[in-house]
mmCIF file of C-alpha atoms in Angstrom:
data_model
loop_
_atom_site.group_PDB
_atom_site.id
_atom_site.type_symbol
_atom_site.label_atom_id
_atom_site.label_comp_id
_atom_site.label_asym_id
_atom_site.label_seq_id
_atom_site.Cartn_x
_atom_site.Cartn_y
_atom_site.Cartn_z
ATOM 1 C CA MET A 1 87.055 193.466 150.037
ATOM 2 C CA PRO A 2 87.156 192.223 153.631
ATOM 3 C CA ARG A 3 90.378 190.471 154.463
ATOM 4 C CA THR A 4 91.224 188.221 157.349
ATOM 5 C CA ARG A 5 94.268 186.559 158.760
ATOM 6 C CA ARG A 6 92.983 183.263 160.090
ATOM 7 C CA ALA A 7 94.788 182.544 163.342
ATOM 8 C CA PHE A 8 95.843 178.939 163.466
ATOM 9 C CA LEU A 9 98.100 178.748 166.499
ATOM 10 C CA ALA A 10 95.558 177.538 169.014
ATOM 11 C CA GLY A 11 97.726 174.838 170.544
ATOM 12 C CA VAL A 12 100.682 172.566 170.082
ATOM 13 C CA THR A 13 100.923 168.844 170.734
ATOM 14 C CA GLY A 14 103.479 166.859 172.649
ATOM 15 C CA LEU A 15 106.867 166.472 170.993
ATOM 16 C CA VAL A 16 107.677 163.283 169.100
ATOM 17 C CA ALA A 17 111.086 162.512 167.635
ATOM 18 C CA GLY A 18 110.842 162.045 163.879
ATOM 19 C CA CYS A 19 113.493 160.145 161.910
ATOM 20 C CA GLY A 20 112.992 157.094 159.738
ATOM 21 C CA THR A 21 109.529 155.954 160.873
ATOM 22 C CA PRO A 22 106.902 158.663 160.308
ATOM 23 C CA SER A 23 105.641 160.242 163.520
ATOM 24 C CA ARG A 24 101.960 160.760 164.373
ATOM 25 C CA ARG A 25 101.004 163.607 166.640
ATOM 26 C CA THR A 26 98.384 163.706 169.389
ATOM 27 C CA ALA A 27 96.578 166.825 170.592
ATOM 28 C CA THR A 28 98.143 168.038 173.841
ATOM 29 C CA PRO A 29 98.078 171.834 174.442
ATOM 30 C CA HIS A 30 101.362 173.761 174.588
ATOM 31 C CA PRO A 31 101.365 177.375 175.802
ATOM 32 C CA THR A 32 103.595 179.242 173.341
ATOM 33 C CA VAL A 33 105.156 179.221 169.920
ATOM 34 C CA THR A 34 107.467 182.143 169.201
ATOM 35 C CA VAL A 35 107.694 183.373 165.622
ATOM 36 C CA THR A 36 111.068 184.635 164.440
ATOM 37 C CA GLY A 37 111.125 187.703 162.182
ATOM 38 C CA THR A 38 112.372 187.573 158.603
ATOM 39 C CA THR A 39 112.720 190.076 155.790
ATOM 40 C CA GLU A 40 109.216 189.211 154.559
ATOM 41 C CA THR A 41 106.070 189.344 156.671
ATOM 42 C CA VAL A 42 104.149 186.828 154.545
ATOM 43 C CA ARG A 43 105.511 183.487 153.411
ATOM 44 C CA TYR A 44 104.478 181.994 150.075
ATOM 45 C CA THR A 45 105.110 178.656 148.393
ATOM 46 C CA HIS A 46 107.294 180.551 145.906
ATOM 47 C CA LEU A 47 109.395 181.795 148.870
ATOM 48 C CA ARG A 48 109.853 185.485 148.018
ATOM 49 C CA PRO A 49 107.024 187.940 147.238
ATOM 50 C CA SER A 50 108.842 188.597 143.940
ATOM 51 C CA GLY A 51 108.235 185.026 142.796
ATOM 52 C CA ASN A 52 111.983 184.352 142.870
ATOM 53 C CA ARG A 53 112.386 180.970 144.560
ATOM 54 C CA ARG A 54 115.600 181.916 146.323
ATOM 55 C CA LEU A 55 116.067 181.352 150.034
ATOM 56 C CA HIS A 56 117.743 183.450 152.714
ATOM 57 C CA GLY A 57 120.020 181.815 155.295
ATOM 58 C CA ALA A 58 122.338 178.807 155.239
ATOM 59 C CA GLY A 59 122.007 175.117 156.100
ATOM 60 C CA ARG A 60 123.352 171.593 155.564
ATOM 61 C CA PHE A 61 120.771 169.833 153.449
ATOM 62 C CA ASP A 62 123.480 167.358 152.442
ATOM 63 C CA THR A 63 124.247 165.987 155.920
ATOM 64 C CA VAL A 64 121.230 166.347 158.237
ATOM 65 C CA ASP A 65 119.006 163.352 158.963
ATOM 66 C CA PRO A 66 115.497 163.555 157.489
ATOM 67 C CA ILE A 67 112.449 163.865 159.730
ATOM 68 C CA ASP A 68 109.290 162.105 158.494
ATOM 69 C CA ILE A 69 105.909 163.375 159.677
ATOM 70 C CA ALA A 70 102.743 161.412 158.874
ATOM 71 C CA ILE A 71 99.684 163.555 158.148
ATOM 72 C CA GLU A 72 96.056 162.707 157.437
ATOM 73 C CA ARG A 73 96.033 163.226 153.664
ATOM 74 C CA GLN A 74 98.481 163.426 150.798
ATOM 75 C CA PRO A 75 100.085 166.897 150.857
ATOM 76 C CA GLN A 76 99.769 169.085 147.766
ATOM 77 C CA TRP A 77 101.186 172.376 149.056
ATOM 78 C CA LEU A 78 103.708 173.205 151.780
ATOM 79 C CA ALA A 79 104.578 176.615 153.197
ATOM 80 C CA GLY A 80 107.153 177.097 155.936
ATOM 81 C CA LEU A 81 108.147 179.833 158.327
ATOM 82 C CA PRO A 82 110.773 180.260 161.033
ATOM 83 C CA VAL A 83 109.840 179.757 164.669
ATOM 84 C CA GLU A 84 111.926 179.612 167.813
ATOM 85 C CA SER A 85 114.427 176.724 167.606
ATOM 86 C CA GLY A 86 113.147 175.520 164.255
ATOM 87 C CA SER A 87 110.438 175.807 161.627
ATOM 88 C CA LEU A 88 106.678 175.559 161.279
ATOM 89 C CA TRP A 89 105.055 173.908 158.257
ATOM 90 C CA VAL A 90 101.551 174.240 156.842
ATOM 91 C CA ALA A 91 100.504 171.296 154.646
ATOM 92 C CA VAL A 92 97.489 171.686 152.350
ATOM 93 C CA PRO A 93 96.049 168.500 150.786
ATOM 94 C CA GLU A 94 94.161 168.321 147.501
ATOM 95 C CA THR A 95 91.056 167.457 149.502
ATOM 96 C CA GLY A 96 90.388 167.964 153.181
ATOM 97 C CA ALA A 97 91.631 170.370 155.808
ATOM 98 C CA PRO A 98 95.150 171.812 156.117
ATOM 99 C CA GLU A 99 97.472 170.637 158.867
ATOM 100 C CA ALA A 100 100.387 172.347 160.593
ATOM 101 C CA VAL A 101 103.405 171.046 162.481
ATOM 102 C CA ARG A 102 106.394 172.562 164.232
ATOM 103 C CA VAL A 103 109.834 170.985 163.806
ATOM 104 C CA SER A 104 112.533 171.745 166.376
ATOM 105 C CA GLN A 105 115.626 170.163 167.858
ATOM 106 C CA ASP A 106 113.334 168.419 170.356
ATOM 107 C CA GLY A 107 111.167 166.737 167.720
ATOM 108 C CA THR A 108 107.838 167.511 166.060
ATOM 109 C CA ALA A 109 104.682 169.093 167.429
ATOM 110 C CA SER A 110 101.239 169.449 165.870
ATOM 111 C CA VAL A 111 99.786 172.932 165.658
ATOM 112 C CA ALA A 112 96.052 173.613 165.563
ATOM 113 C CA ILE A 113 94.933 175.308 162.360
ATOM 114 C CA GLU A 114 91.565 176.635 161.274
ATOM 115 C CA ALA A 115 90.215 174.452 158.496
ATOM 116 C CA ASP A 116 88.525 177.140 156.380
ATOM 117 C CA LEU A 117 91.143 177.312 153.616
ATOM 118 C CA PRO A 118 89.641 175.840 150.418
ATOM 119 C CA ALA A 119 91.038 172.389 149.702
ATOM 120 C CA GLY A 120 93.982 172.543 147.342
ATOM 121 C CA GLN A 121 94.481 176.311 147.577
ATOM 122 C CA PRO A 122 98.134 177.376 147.912
ATOM 123 C CA PRO A 123 98.629 178.929 151.353
ATOM 124 C CA ALA A 124 100.027 182.348 152.221
ATOM 125 C CA VAL A 125 101.153 182.517 155.840
ATOM 126 C CA ALA A 126 101.468 185.846 157.653
ATOM 127 C CA LEU A 127 103.848 186.457 160.550
ATOM 128 C CA GLN A 128 102.178 188.494 163.277
ATOM 129 C CA ASP A 129 103.083 189.426 166.851
ATOM 130 C CA ASP A 130 100.511 186.949 168.157
ATOM 131 C CA GLY A 131 101.725 184.128 165.916
ATOM 132 C CA PRO A 132 101.457 182.932 162.328
ATOM 133 C CA GLN A 133 98.140 183.269 160.543
ATOM 134 C CA LEU A 134 96.745 182.358 157.137
ATOM 135 C CA LEU A 135 96.326 185.369 154.875
ATOM 136 C CA THR A 136 92.955 185.157 153.140
ATOM 137 C CA ALA A 137 90.707 187.547 151.223
ATOM 138 C CA ASP A 138 87.083 187.330 150.142
ATOM 139 C CA GLU A 139 86.531 186.314 146.502
ATOM 140 C CA THR A 140 89.999 184.781 146.081
ATOM 141 C CA GLY A 141 89.944 182.075 143.416
ATOM 142 C CA PRO A 142 90.515 178.453 144.458
ATOM 143 C CA ASN A 143 93.855 178.127 142.637
ATOM 144 C CA THR A 144 95.620 181.243 143.893
ATOM 145 C CA HIS A 145 96.088 183.253 147.095
ATOM 146 C CA ALA A 146 96.007 186.813 148.362
ATOM 147 C CA VAL A 147 99.147 188.934 148.722
ATOM 148 C CA GLU A 148 99.850 191.785 151.107
ATOM 149 C CA PHE A 149 101.741 194.897 150.020
ATOM 150 C CA PRO A 150 104.020 196.921 152.328
ATOM 151 C CA ASP A 151 101.305 199.515 153.037
ATOM 152 C CA GLY A 152 98.927 196.787 154.225
ATOM 153 C CA ALA A 153 96.805 196.693 151.073
ATOM 154 C CA VAL A 154 95.712 193.203 150.038
ATOM 155 C CA ALA A 155 95.456 192.147 146.397
ATOM 156 C CA THR A 156 93.901 188.999 145.027
ATOM 157 C CA VAL A 157 92.653 187.301 141.860
ATOM 158 C CA THR A 158 89.067 186.061 141.711
ATOM 159 C CA GLU A 159 87.856 182.849 140.098
ATOM 160 C CA SER A 160 86.754 184.868 137.054
ATOM 161 C CA GLY A 161 90.158 186.547 136.682
ATOM 162 C CA ALA A 162 89.408 189.950 138.205
ATOM 163 C CA VAL A 163 92.302 191.510 140.128
ATOM 164 C CA LEU A 164 91.100 193.314 143.250
ATOM 165 C CA VAL A 165 93.187 195.640 145.419
ATOM 166 C CA ASP A 166 91.453 196.211 148.758
ATOM 167 C CA GLY A 167 88.215 195.295 147.004
ATOM 168 C CA ASP A 168 88.583 197.731 144.099
ATOM 169 C CA LEU A 169 88.752 196.363 140.552
ATOM 170 C CA LEU A 170 92.150 196.793 138.887
ATOM 171 C CA ILE A 171 91.781 194.593 135.776
ATOM 172 C CA GLU A 172 89.287 191.885 134.846
ATOM 173 C CA ASP A 173 91.155 189.535 132.491
ATOM 174 C CA ALA A 174 93.911 187.939 134.584
ATOM 175 C CA LEU A 175 94.475 184.207 134.526
ATOM 176 C CA PRO A 176 92.087 182.698 137.093
ATOM 177 C CA ASP A 177 95.070 180.890 138.646
ATOM 178 C CA ALA A 178 97.464 183.850 138.328
ATOM 179 C CA ARG A 179 99.647 184.570 141.329
ATOM 180 C CA ILE A 180 100.468 188.213 141.974
ATOM 181 C CA VAL A 181 104.155 188.922 142.669
ATOM 182 C CA TRP A 182 105.776 192.169 143.796
ATOM 183 C CA GLN A 183 109.116 193.790 144.584
ATOM 184 C CA ASP A 184 110.330 197.341 145.286
ATOM 185 C CA GLY A 185 106.956 198.979 144.790
ATOM 186 C CA THR A 186 105.971 197.178 141.580
ATOM 187 C CA ALA A 187 103.545 194.266 141.289
ATOM 188 C CA ALA A 188 103.023 192.005 138.285
ATOM 189 C CA VAL A 189 100.271 189.644 137.176
ATOM 190 C CA LEU A 190 99.666 187.584 134.043
ATOM 191 C CA ALA A 191 96.601 188.754 132.140
ATOM 192 C CA GLY A 192 94.894 188.669 128.762
ATOM 193 C CA ALA A 193 93.516 185.193 129.403
ATOM 194 C CA THR A 194 93.261 183.310 126.111
ATOM 195 C CA GLN A 195 92.772 179.781 124.782
ATOM 196 C CA ARG A 196 94.817 180.313 121.617
ATOM 197 C CA TYR A 197 97.545 177.901 122.798
ATOM 198 C CA ASP A 198 95.921 174.652 123.870
ATOM 199 C CA HIS A 199 98.819 172.880 125.560
ATOM 200 C CA GLY A 200 97.222 172.250 128.955
ATOM 201 C CA ALA A 201 100.529 171.557 130.687
ATOM 202 C CA LEU A 202 99.694 173.750 133.688
ATOM 203 C CA GLY A 203 96.240 172.484 134.559
ATOM 204 C CA ASP A 204 93.976 174.013 131.914
ATOM 205 C CA GLY A 205 93.920 175.363 128.358
ATOM 206 C CA VAL A 206 94.017 179.039 129.376
ATOM 207 C CA GLU A 207 97.252 181.021 129.093
ATOM 208 C CA ALA A 208 98.198 184.705 129.293
ATOM 209 C CA SER A 209 98.624 187.065 126.361
ATOM 210 C CA ALA A 210 99.796 190.051 128.419
ATOM 211 C CA ILE A 211 101.768 191.098 131.488
ATOM 212 C CA VAL A 212 100.299 193.822 133.699
ATOM 213 C CA LEU A 213 102.539 195.887 135.988
ATOM 214 C CA PHE A 214 100.896 197.941 138.718
ATOM 215 C CA ALA A 215 101.702 199.763 141.940
ATOM 216 C CA ALA A 216 102.315 197.441 144.885
ATOM 217 C CA ASP A 217 100.122 199.505 147.183
ATOM 218 C CA GLY A 218 96.509 200.439 147.717
ATOM 219 C CA SER A 219 96.411 203.047 144.948
ATOM 220 C CA GLY A 220 95.192 200.621 142.292
ATOM 221 C CA SER A 221 97.388 202.220 139.649
ATOM 222 C CA VAL A 222 98.247 200.264 136.474
ATOM 223 C CA ARG A 223 101.689 201.260 135.175
ATOM 224 C CA GLN A 224 102.192 199.081 132.111
ATOM 225 C CA ARG A 225 100.329 196.510 130.089
ATOM 226 C CA VAL A 226 102.703 194.476 127.917
ATOM 227 C CA PRO A 227 100.827 192.550 125.188
ATOM 228 C CA LEU A 228 102.209 189.608 123.212
ATOM 229 C CA LEU A 229 101.565 189.301 119.501
ATOM 230 C CA GLU A 230 99.606 186.273 118.321
ATOM 231 C CA PRO A 231 100.109 183.362 118.501
ATOM 232 C CA ALA A 232 102.533 183.785 121.427
ATOM 233 C CA VAL A 233 101.430 183.396 125.056
ATOM 234 C CA VAL A 234 103.046 183.465 128.461
ATOM 235 C CA GLU A 235 102.997 179.886 129.749
ATOM 236 C CA GLY A 236 103.075 180.120 133.517
ATOM 237 C CA THR A 237 101.091 181.441 136.466
ATOM 238 C CA ALA A 238 103.423 184.258 137.566
ATOM 239 C CA PRO A 239 106.445 186.215 136.384
ATOM 240 C CA ILE A 240 109.654 186.414 138.374
ATOM 241 C CA LEU A 241 110.764 189.916 139.378
ATOM 242 C CA ALA A 242 114.557 189.930 139.687
ATOM 243 C CA ASP A 243 117.639 191.783 138.507
ATOM 244 C CA VAL A 244 118.754 189.482 135.699
ATOM 245 C CA ASP A 245 121.249 191.848 134.014
ATOM 246 C CA ASP A 246 123.009 193.063 137.190
ATOM 247 C CA ASP A 247 122.164 196.735 136.622
ATOM 248 C CA GLY A 248 120.493 197.234 139.995
ATOM 249 C CA ASP A 249 116.941 197.297 138.617
ATOM 250 C CA SER A 250 114.411 194.487 138.507
ATOM 251 C CA GLU A 251 113.316 192.865 135.288
ATOM 252 C CA VAL A 252 110.152 190.875 134.593
ATOM 253 C CA LEU A 253 111.003 187.314 133.593
ATOM 254 C CA VAL A 254 108.467 185.116 131.783
ATOM 255 C CA THR A 255 108.322 182.021 129.575
ATOM 256 C CA VAL A 256 106.962 182.971 126.145
ATOM 257 C CA THR A 257 105.755 180.103 123.985
ATOM 258 C CA GLY A 258 103.800 179.306 120.847
ATOM 259 C CA PRO A 259 102.677 176.440 118.596
ATOM 260 C CA ASP A 260 105.577 176.667 116.150
ATOM 261 C CA GLU A 261 108.766 177.288 118.140
ATOM 262 C CA GLY A 262 107.881 176.213 121.664
ATOM 263 C CA ALA A 263 109.127 178.008 124.755
ATOM 264 C CA ARG A 264 111.785 180.643 125.275
ATOM 265 C CA LEU A 265 112.669 182.968 128.153
ATOM 266 C CA ALA A 266 112.038 186.691 127.846
ATOM 267 C CA ALA A 267 113.027 189.514 130.203
ATOM 268 C CA TYR A 268 111.236 192.874 130.169
ATOM 269 C CA GLY A 269 112.074 196.139 131.886
ATOM 270 C CA LEU A 270 109.599 197.801 134.214
ATOM 271 C CA ASP A 271 108.888 200.191 131.331
ATOM 272 C CA GLY A 272 107.491 197.277 129.333
ATOM 273 C CA GLU A 273 110.365 197.133 126.851
ATOM 274 C CA ARG A 274 111.953 193.770 126.120
ATOM 275 C CA VAL A 275 115.501 193.568 127.532
ATOM 276 C CA ALA A 276 116.674 190.121 126.440
ATOM 277 C CA THR A 277 115.361 186.908 124.887
ATOM 278 C CA GLY A 278 116.576 183.320 124.995
ATOM 279 C CA PRO A 279 116.548 180.697 122.253
ATOM 280 C CA ALA A 280 113.334 178.846 121.420
ATOM 281 C CA ILE A 281 113.161 175.080 121.812
ATOM 282 C CA GLY A 282 112.221 174.833 118.130
ATOM 283 C CA THR A 283 109.193 172.556 118.509
ATOM 284 C CA GLY A 284 105.711 173.559 119.576
ATOM 285 C CA PHE A 285 104.139 172.332 122.808
ATOM 286 C CA ARG A 286 107.507 172.082 124.544
ATOM 287 C CA TRP A 287 107.819 174.047 127.792
ATOM 288 C CA ARG A 288 110.565 175.707 129.817
ATOM 289 C CA HIS A 289 109.997 175.997 133.573
ATOM 290 C CA GLN A 290 111.639 179.102 135.042
ATOM 291 C CA LEU A 291 112.580 178.579 138.683
ATOM 292 C CA CYS A 292 114.830 181.245 140.177
ATOM 293 C CA VAL A 293 117.543 183.871 139.708
ATOM 294 C CA ALA A 294 120.752 183.832 141.771
ATOM 295 C CA PRO A 295 124.534 184.311 141.439
ATOM 296 C CA PHE A 296 125.227 180.592 141.085
ATOM 297 C CA THR A 297 128.924 180.964 140.225
ATOM 298 C CA PRO A 298 131.289 182.388 142.884
ATOM 299 C CA ASP A 299 131.500 186.174 142.381
ATOM 300 C CA GLY A 300 129.643 185.739 139.091
ATOM 301 C CA PRO A 301 126.687 187.589 137.548
ATOM 302 C CA PRO A 302 123.064 186.588 138.093
ATOM 303 C CA GLU A 303 122.001 183.405 136.349
ATOM 304 C CA ILE A 304 118.494 182.160 135.640
ATOM 305 C CA ALA A 305 117.813 178.516 136.519
ATOM 306 C CA VAL A 306 115.309 176.869 134.183
ATOM 307 C CA VAL A 307 114.194 173.292 133.501
ATOM 308 C CA ARG A 308 113.691 172.544 129.813
ATOM 309 C CA THR A 309 110.940 169.986 129.019
ATOM 310 C CA PRO A 310 110.464 168.703 132.596
ATOM 311 C CA HIS A 311 107.775 166.240 131.435
ATOM 312 C CA ILE A 312 109.771 164.338 128.796
ATOM 313 C CA GLY A 313 113.365 164.313 130.007
ATOM 314 C CA GLY A 314 114.169 167.459 131.941
ATOM 315 C CA THR A 315 117.387 169.443 131.590
ATOM 316 C CA VAL A 316 118.462 172.253 133.907
ATOM 317 C CA GLU A 317 119.648 175.287 131.955
ATOM 318 C CA PHE A 318 121.542 178.196 133.511
ATOM 319 C CA TYR A 319 121.141 181.456 131.559
ATOM 320 C CA ARG A 320 123.105 184.691 131.571
ATOM 321 C CA VAL A 321 122.302 188.022 129.934
ATOM 322 C CA ASP A 322 124.537 188.631 126.911
ATOM 323 C CA GLY A 323 123.553 191.946 125.363
ATOM 324 C CA ASP A 324 119.975 191.519 124.196
ATOM 325 C CA ARG A 325 120.187 187.734 124.443
ATOM 326 C CA LEU A 326 119.718 185.229 127.227
ATOM 327 C CA SER A 327 122.472 182.696 126.582
ATOM 328 C CA ILE A 328 122.715 179.210 128.078
ATOM 329 C CA ALA A 329 125.909 178.970 130.142
ATOM 330 C CA ALA A 330 125.557 175.376 131.399
ATOM 331 C CA ARG A 331 123.220 172.356 131.401
ATOM 332 C CA HIS A 332 122.496 169.311 133.555
ATOM 333 C CA ASP A 333 120.226 166.410 132.532
ATOM 334 C CA GLY A 334 117.978 164.066 134.492
ATOM 335 C CA VAL A 335 115.627 166.345 136.438
ATOM 336 C CA SER A 336 111.886 167.066 136.555
ATOM 337 C CA SER A 337 110.523 170.157 138.292
ATOM 338 C CA HIS A 338 106.881 169.668 137.241
ATOM 339 C CA THR A 339 104.311 167.027 136.327
ATOM 340 C CA PHE A 340 102.110 167.539 133.276
ATOM 341 C CA GLY A 341 98.728 169.056 134.130
ATOM 342 C CA SER A 342 99.731 170.185 137.629
ATOM 343 C CA ARG A 343 99.318 173.726 138.952
ATOM 344 C CA ILE A 344 102.284 173.209 141.296
ATOM 345 C CA LEU A 345 105.042 175.291 139.700
ATOM 346 C CA ASP A 346 107.215 175.684 142.802
ATOM 347 C CA GLY A 347 109.297 172.640 141.917
ATOM 348 C CA GLY A 348 112.787 173.912 142.683
ATOM 349 C CA LEU A 349 114.658 176.584 144.610
ATOM 350 C CA ALA A 350 118.046 178.134 145.288
ATOM 351 C CA GLY A 351 119.914 178.943 148.476
ATOM 352 C CA ASP A 352 123.013 178.265 150.543
ATOM 353 C CA LEU A 353 121.911 174.693 151.112
ATOM 354 C CA LEU A 354 125.346 173.220 151.842
ATOM 355 C CA GLY A 355 126.630 175.859 154.256
ATOM 356 C CA ASP A 356 129.494 176.865 151.960
ATOM 357 C CA GLY A 357 128.327 180.371 151.098
ATOM 358 C CA ARG A 358 127.359 179.384 147.560
ATOM 359 C CA GLN A 359 123.989 179.434 145.854
ATOM 360 C CA THR A 360 122.894 175.862 145.126
ATOM 361 C CA LEU A 361 119.941 174.772 142.996
ATOM 362 C CA LEU A 362 117.657 172.095 144.466
ATOM 363 C CA VAL A 363 115.411 170.139 142.060
ATOM 364 C CA PRO A 364 113.792 166.689 141.878
ATOM 365 C CA THR A 365 115.280 163.947 139.740
ATOM 366 C CA GLN A 366 113.403 162.719 136.683
ATOM 367 C CA GLU A 367 111.586 159.951 138.574
ATOM 368 C CA ARG A 368 110.701 162.503 141.318
ATOM 369 C CA ARG A 369 111.802 160.287 144.204
ATOM 370 C CA ARG A 370 115.029 162.147 145.019
ATOM 371 C CA LEU A 371 116.275 165.718 145.295
ATOM 372 C CA VAL A 372 119.600 166.795 143.814
ATOM 373 C CA ALA A 373 121.643 169.822 144.857
ATOM 374 C CA LEU A 374 123.445 171.303 141.850
ATOM 375 C CA GLN A 375 126.319 173.774 141.903
ATOM 376 C CA ARG A 376 127.861 175.731 139.068
ATOM 377 C CA GLU A 377 131.571 175.412 138.432
ATOM 378 C CA ASP A 378 133.011 174.983 134.924
ATOM 379 C CA GLY A 379 129.725 173.282 134.139
ATOM 380 C CA VAL A 380 127.307 171.840 136.680
ATOM 381 C CA ARG A 381 128.271 169.580 139.590
ATOM 382 C CA GLN A 382 125.912 167.366 141.586
ATOM 383 C CA ALA A 383 126.910 168.298 145.128
ATOM 384 C CA ALA A 384 124.321 166.241 147.036
ATOM 385 C CA ARG A 385 121.508 163.761 146.450
ATOM 386 C CA ARG A 386 118.840 162.884 149.023
ATOM 387 C CA ASP A 387 116.055 160.304 148.917
ATOM 388 C CA ILE A 388 112.497 161.571 149.285
ATOM 389 C CA GLY A 389 111.324 158.120 150.404
ATOM 390 C CA ALA A 390 108.293 157.961 148.086
ATOM 391 C CA SER A 391 106.982 159.912 145.107
ATOM 392 C CA LEU A 392 106.947 163.705 145.377
ATOM 393 C CA THR A 393 103.420 165.176 145.494
ATOM 394 C CA SER A 394 103.994 168.760 146.678
ATOM 395 C CA ASN A 395 106.083 171.784 145.867
ATOM 396 C CA VAL A 396 109.735 171.770 146.942
ATOM 397 C CA ALA A 397 109.564 173.998 150.013
ATOM 398 C CA ALA A 398 112.061 175.668 152.315
ATOM 399 C CA THR A 399 112.334 178.296 155.032
ATOM 400 C CA PRO A 400 114.997 179.816 157.275
ATOM 401 C CA THR A 401 114.781 178.466 160.811
ATOM 402 C CA GLY A 402 114.557 180.447 164.007
ATOM 403 C CA ASN A 403 117.982 179.248 165.132
ATOM 404 C CA GLY A 404 119.867 180.471 162.064
ATOM 405 C CA GLY A 405 119.657 177.433 159.790
ATOM 406 C CA LEU A 406 117.520 176.247 156.906
ATOM 407 C CA SER A 407 114.694 173.753 156.638
ATOM 408 C CA VAL A 408 113.709 171.968 153.404
ATOM 409 C CA ALA A 409 110.463 169.998 153.105
ATOM 410 C CA VAL A 410 108.574 167.902 150.565
ATOM 411 C CA GLY A 411 105.215 166.135 150.585
ATOM 412 C CA ARG A 412 105.035 162.458 149.609
ATOM 413 C CA SER A 413 102.544 160.085 148.004
ATOM 414 C CA ASP A 414 102.283 158.095 151.260
ATOM 415 C CA SER A 415 100.879 161.123 153.157
ATOM 416 C CA VAL A 416 104.195 161.980 154.769
ATOM 417 C CA VAL A 417 106.033 165.295 154.945
ATOM 418 C CA ARG A 418 109.796 164.781 154.910
ATOM 419 C CA VAL A 419 111.864 167.595 156.441
ATOM 420 C CA TRP A 420 115.625 168.149 156.361
ATOM 421 C CA GLN A 421 116.603 170.531 159.155
#
């Protein structure tokens, strides 16, 4: 399977300050853009290759002034990466060509980008010595993206659900919109595509009936296939690989659901055995949206941040492992991390967003016109609240910056990208 990294740093426009009134950029060449290294070489909309939407670095989301950047079309996906003195953002609309812009202390600057990414496809952005480039692979389906493993092998999911590793067939029944995640040598993908649970909350009526674990390298070696008994399915597009029980090893976290009891969280070991399970909602066709895993309480164990029923009155739930159970430790109402029928599942994230050394959860409010920063104490405290300025249309995105801070970005219904940096 031929793979390419589409270079998109052909030039940069003149700098325009961006606060309050959206800025428009004009095409004026600029000689250099320096990319700053991070712990990952490819940036995804779900932040980490593991699918855990947890951010490195520290920033002050609560106090910085927003920067509004007008683009040609309404943004659906955003992916960010650190560059010298700031960040660089790739915005992908539902229709039309992607756009890119650099944000620094001097203002904003357009960046030329090749327009051969299929409209609406989530971007994966590679960091190379000669600049950032889009990671693409032949036969990749329109609702997913390629991933690169540490040995340079590239894996992708085709429109028919075949998983290819450097062009070789691994399995042929993945979800067509499955997103491959990996960590510490193990990759995971949702498979066993089935229509036995016709909820349609995530863009179609096809869900997964199995989890496949395989080597995160070019060997094409399947390690485990974990099937679910009927009528249960995994309702999502990717697992999260994270250490949820604080034993030093990663678990595979998924949302298991069915027509009778609705959704519950389930954590599996890399051997395919179930480690812990959370409570079911109790009503069919009710979803839980798993977001991220982080130590949200000071010096506390890992907690899993989830939004229960984001479409009909969302509640953040923080889970902890308690023996073979996932128990809810705290709740917070009034949020919505997802819109019904959307494939955008990157609707919240965690990181040191307030510069206080603590992991903070960032999610949209129920009306999806504001972001709230939530911290765990005895319960849950709203530590900050920022206006988006219009309705949210993209994933909630973030990246470390090249000067040691953080940058958070969202796409809006008025074709504006708002950045806090």
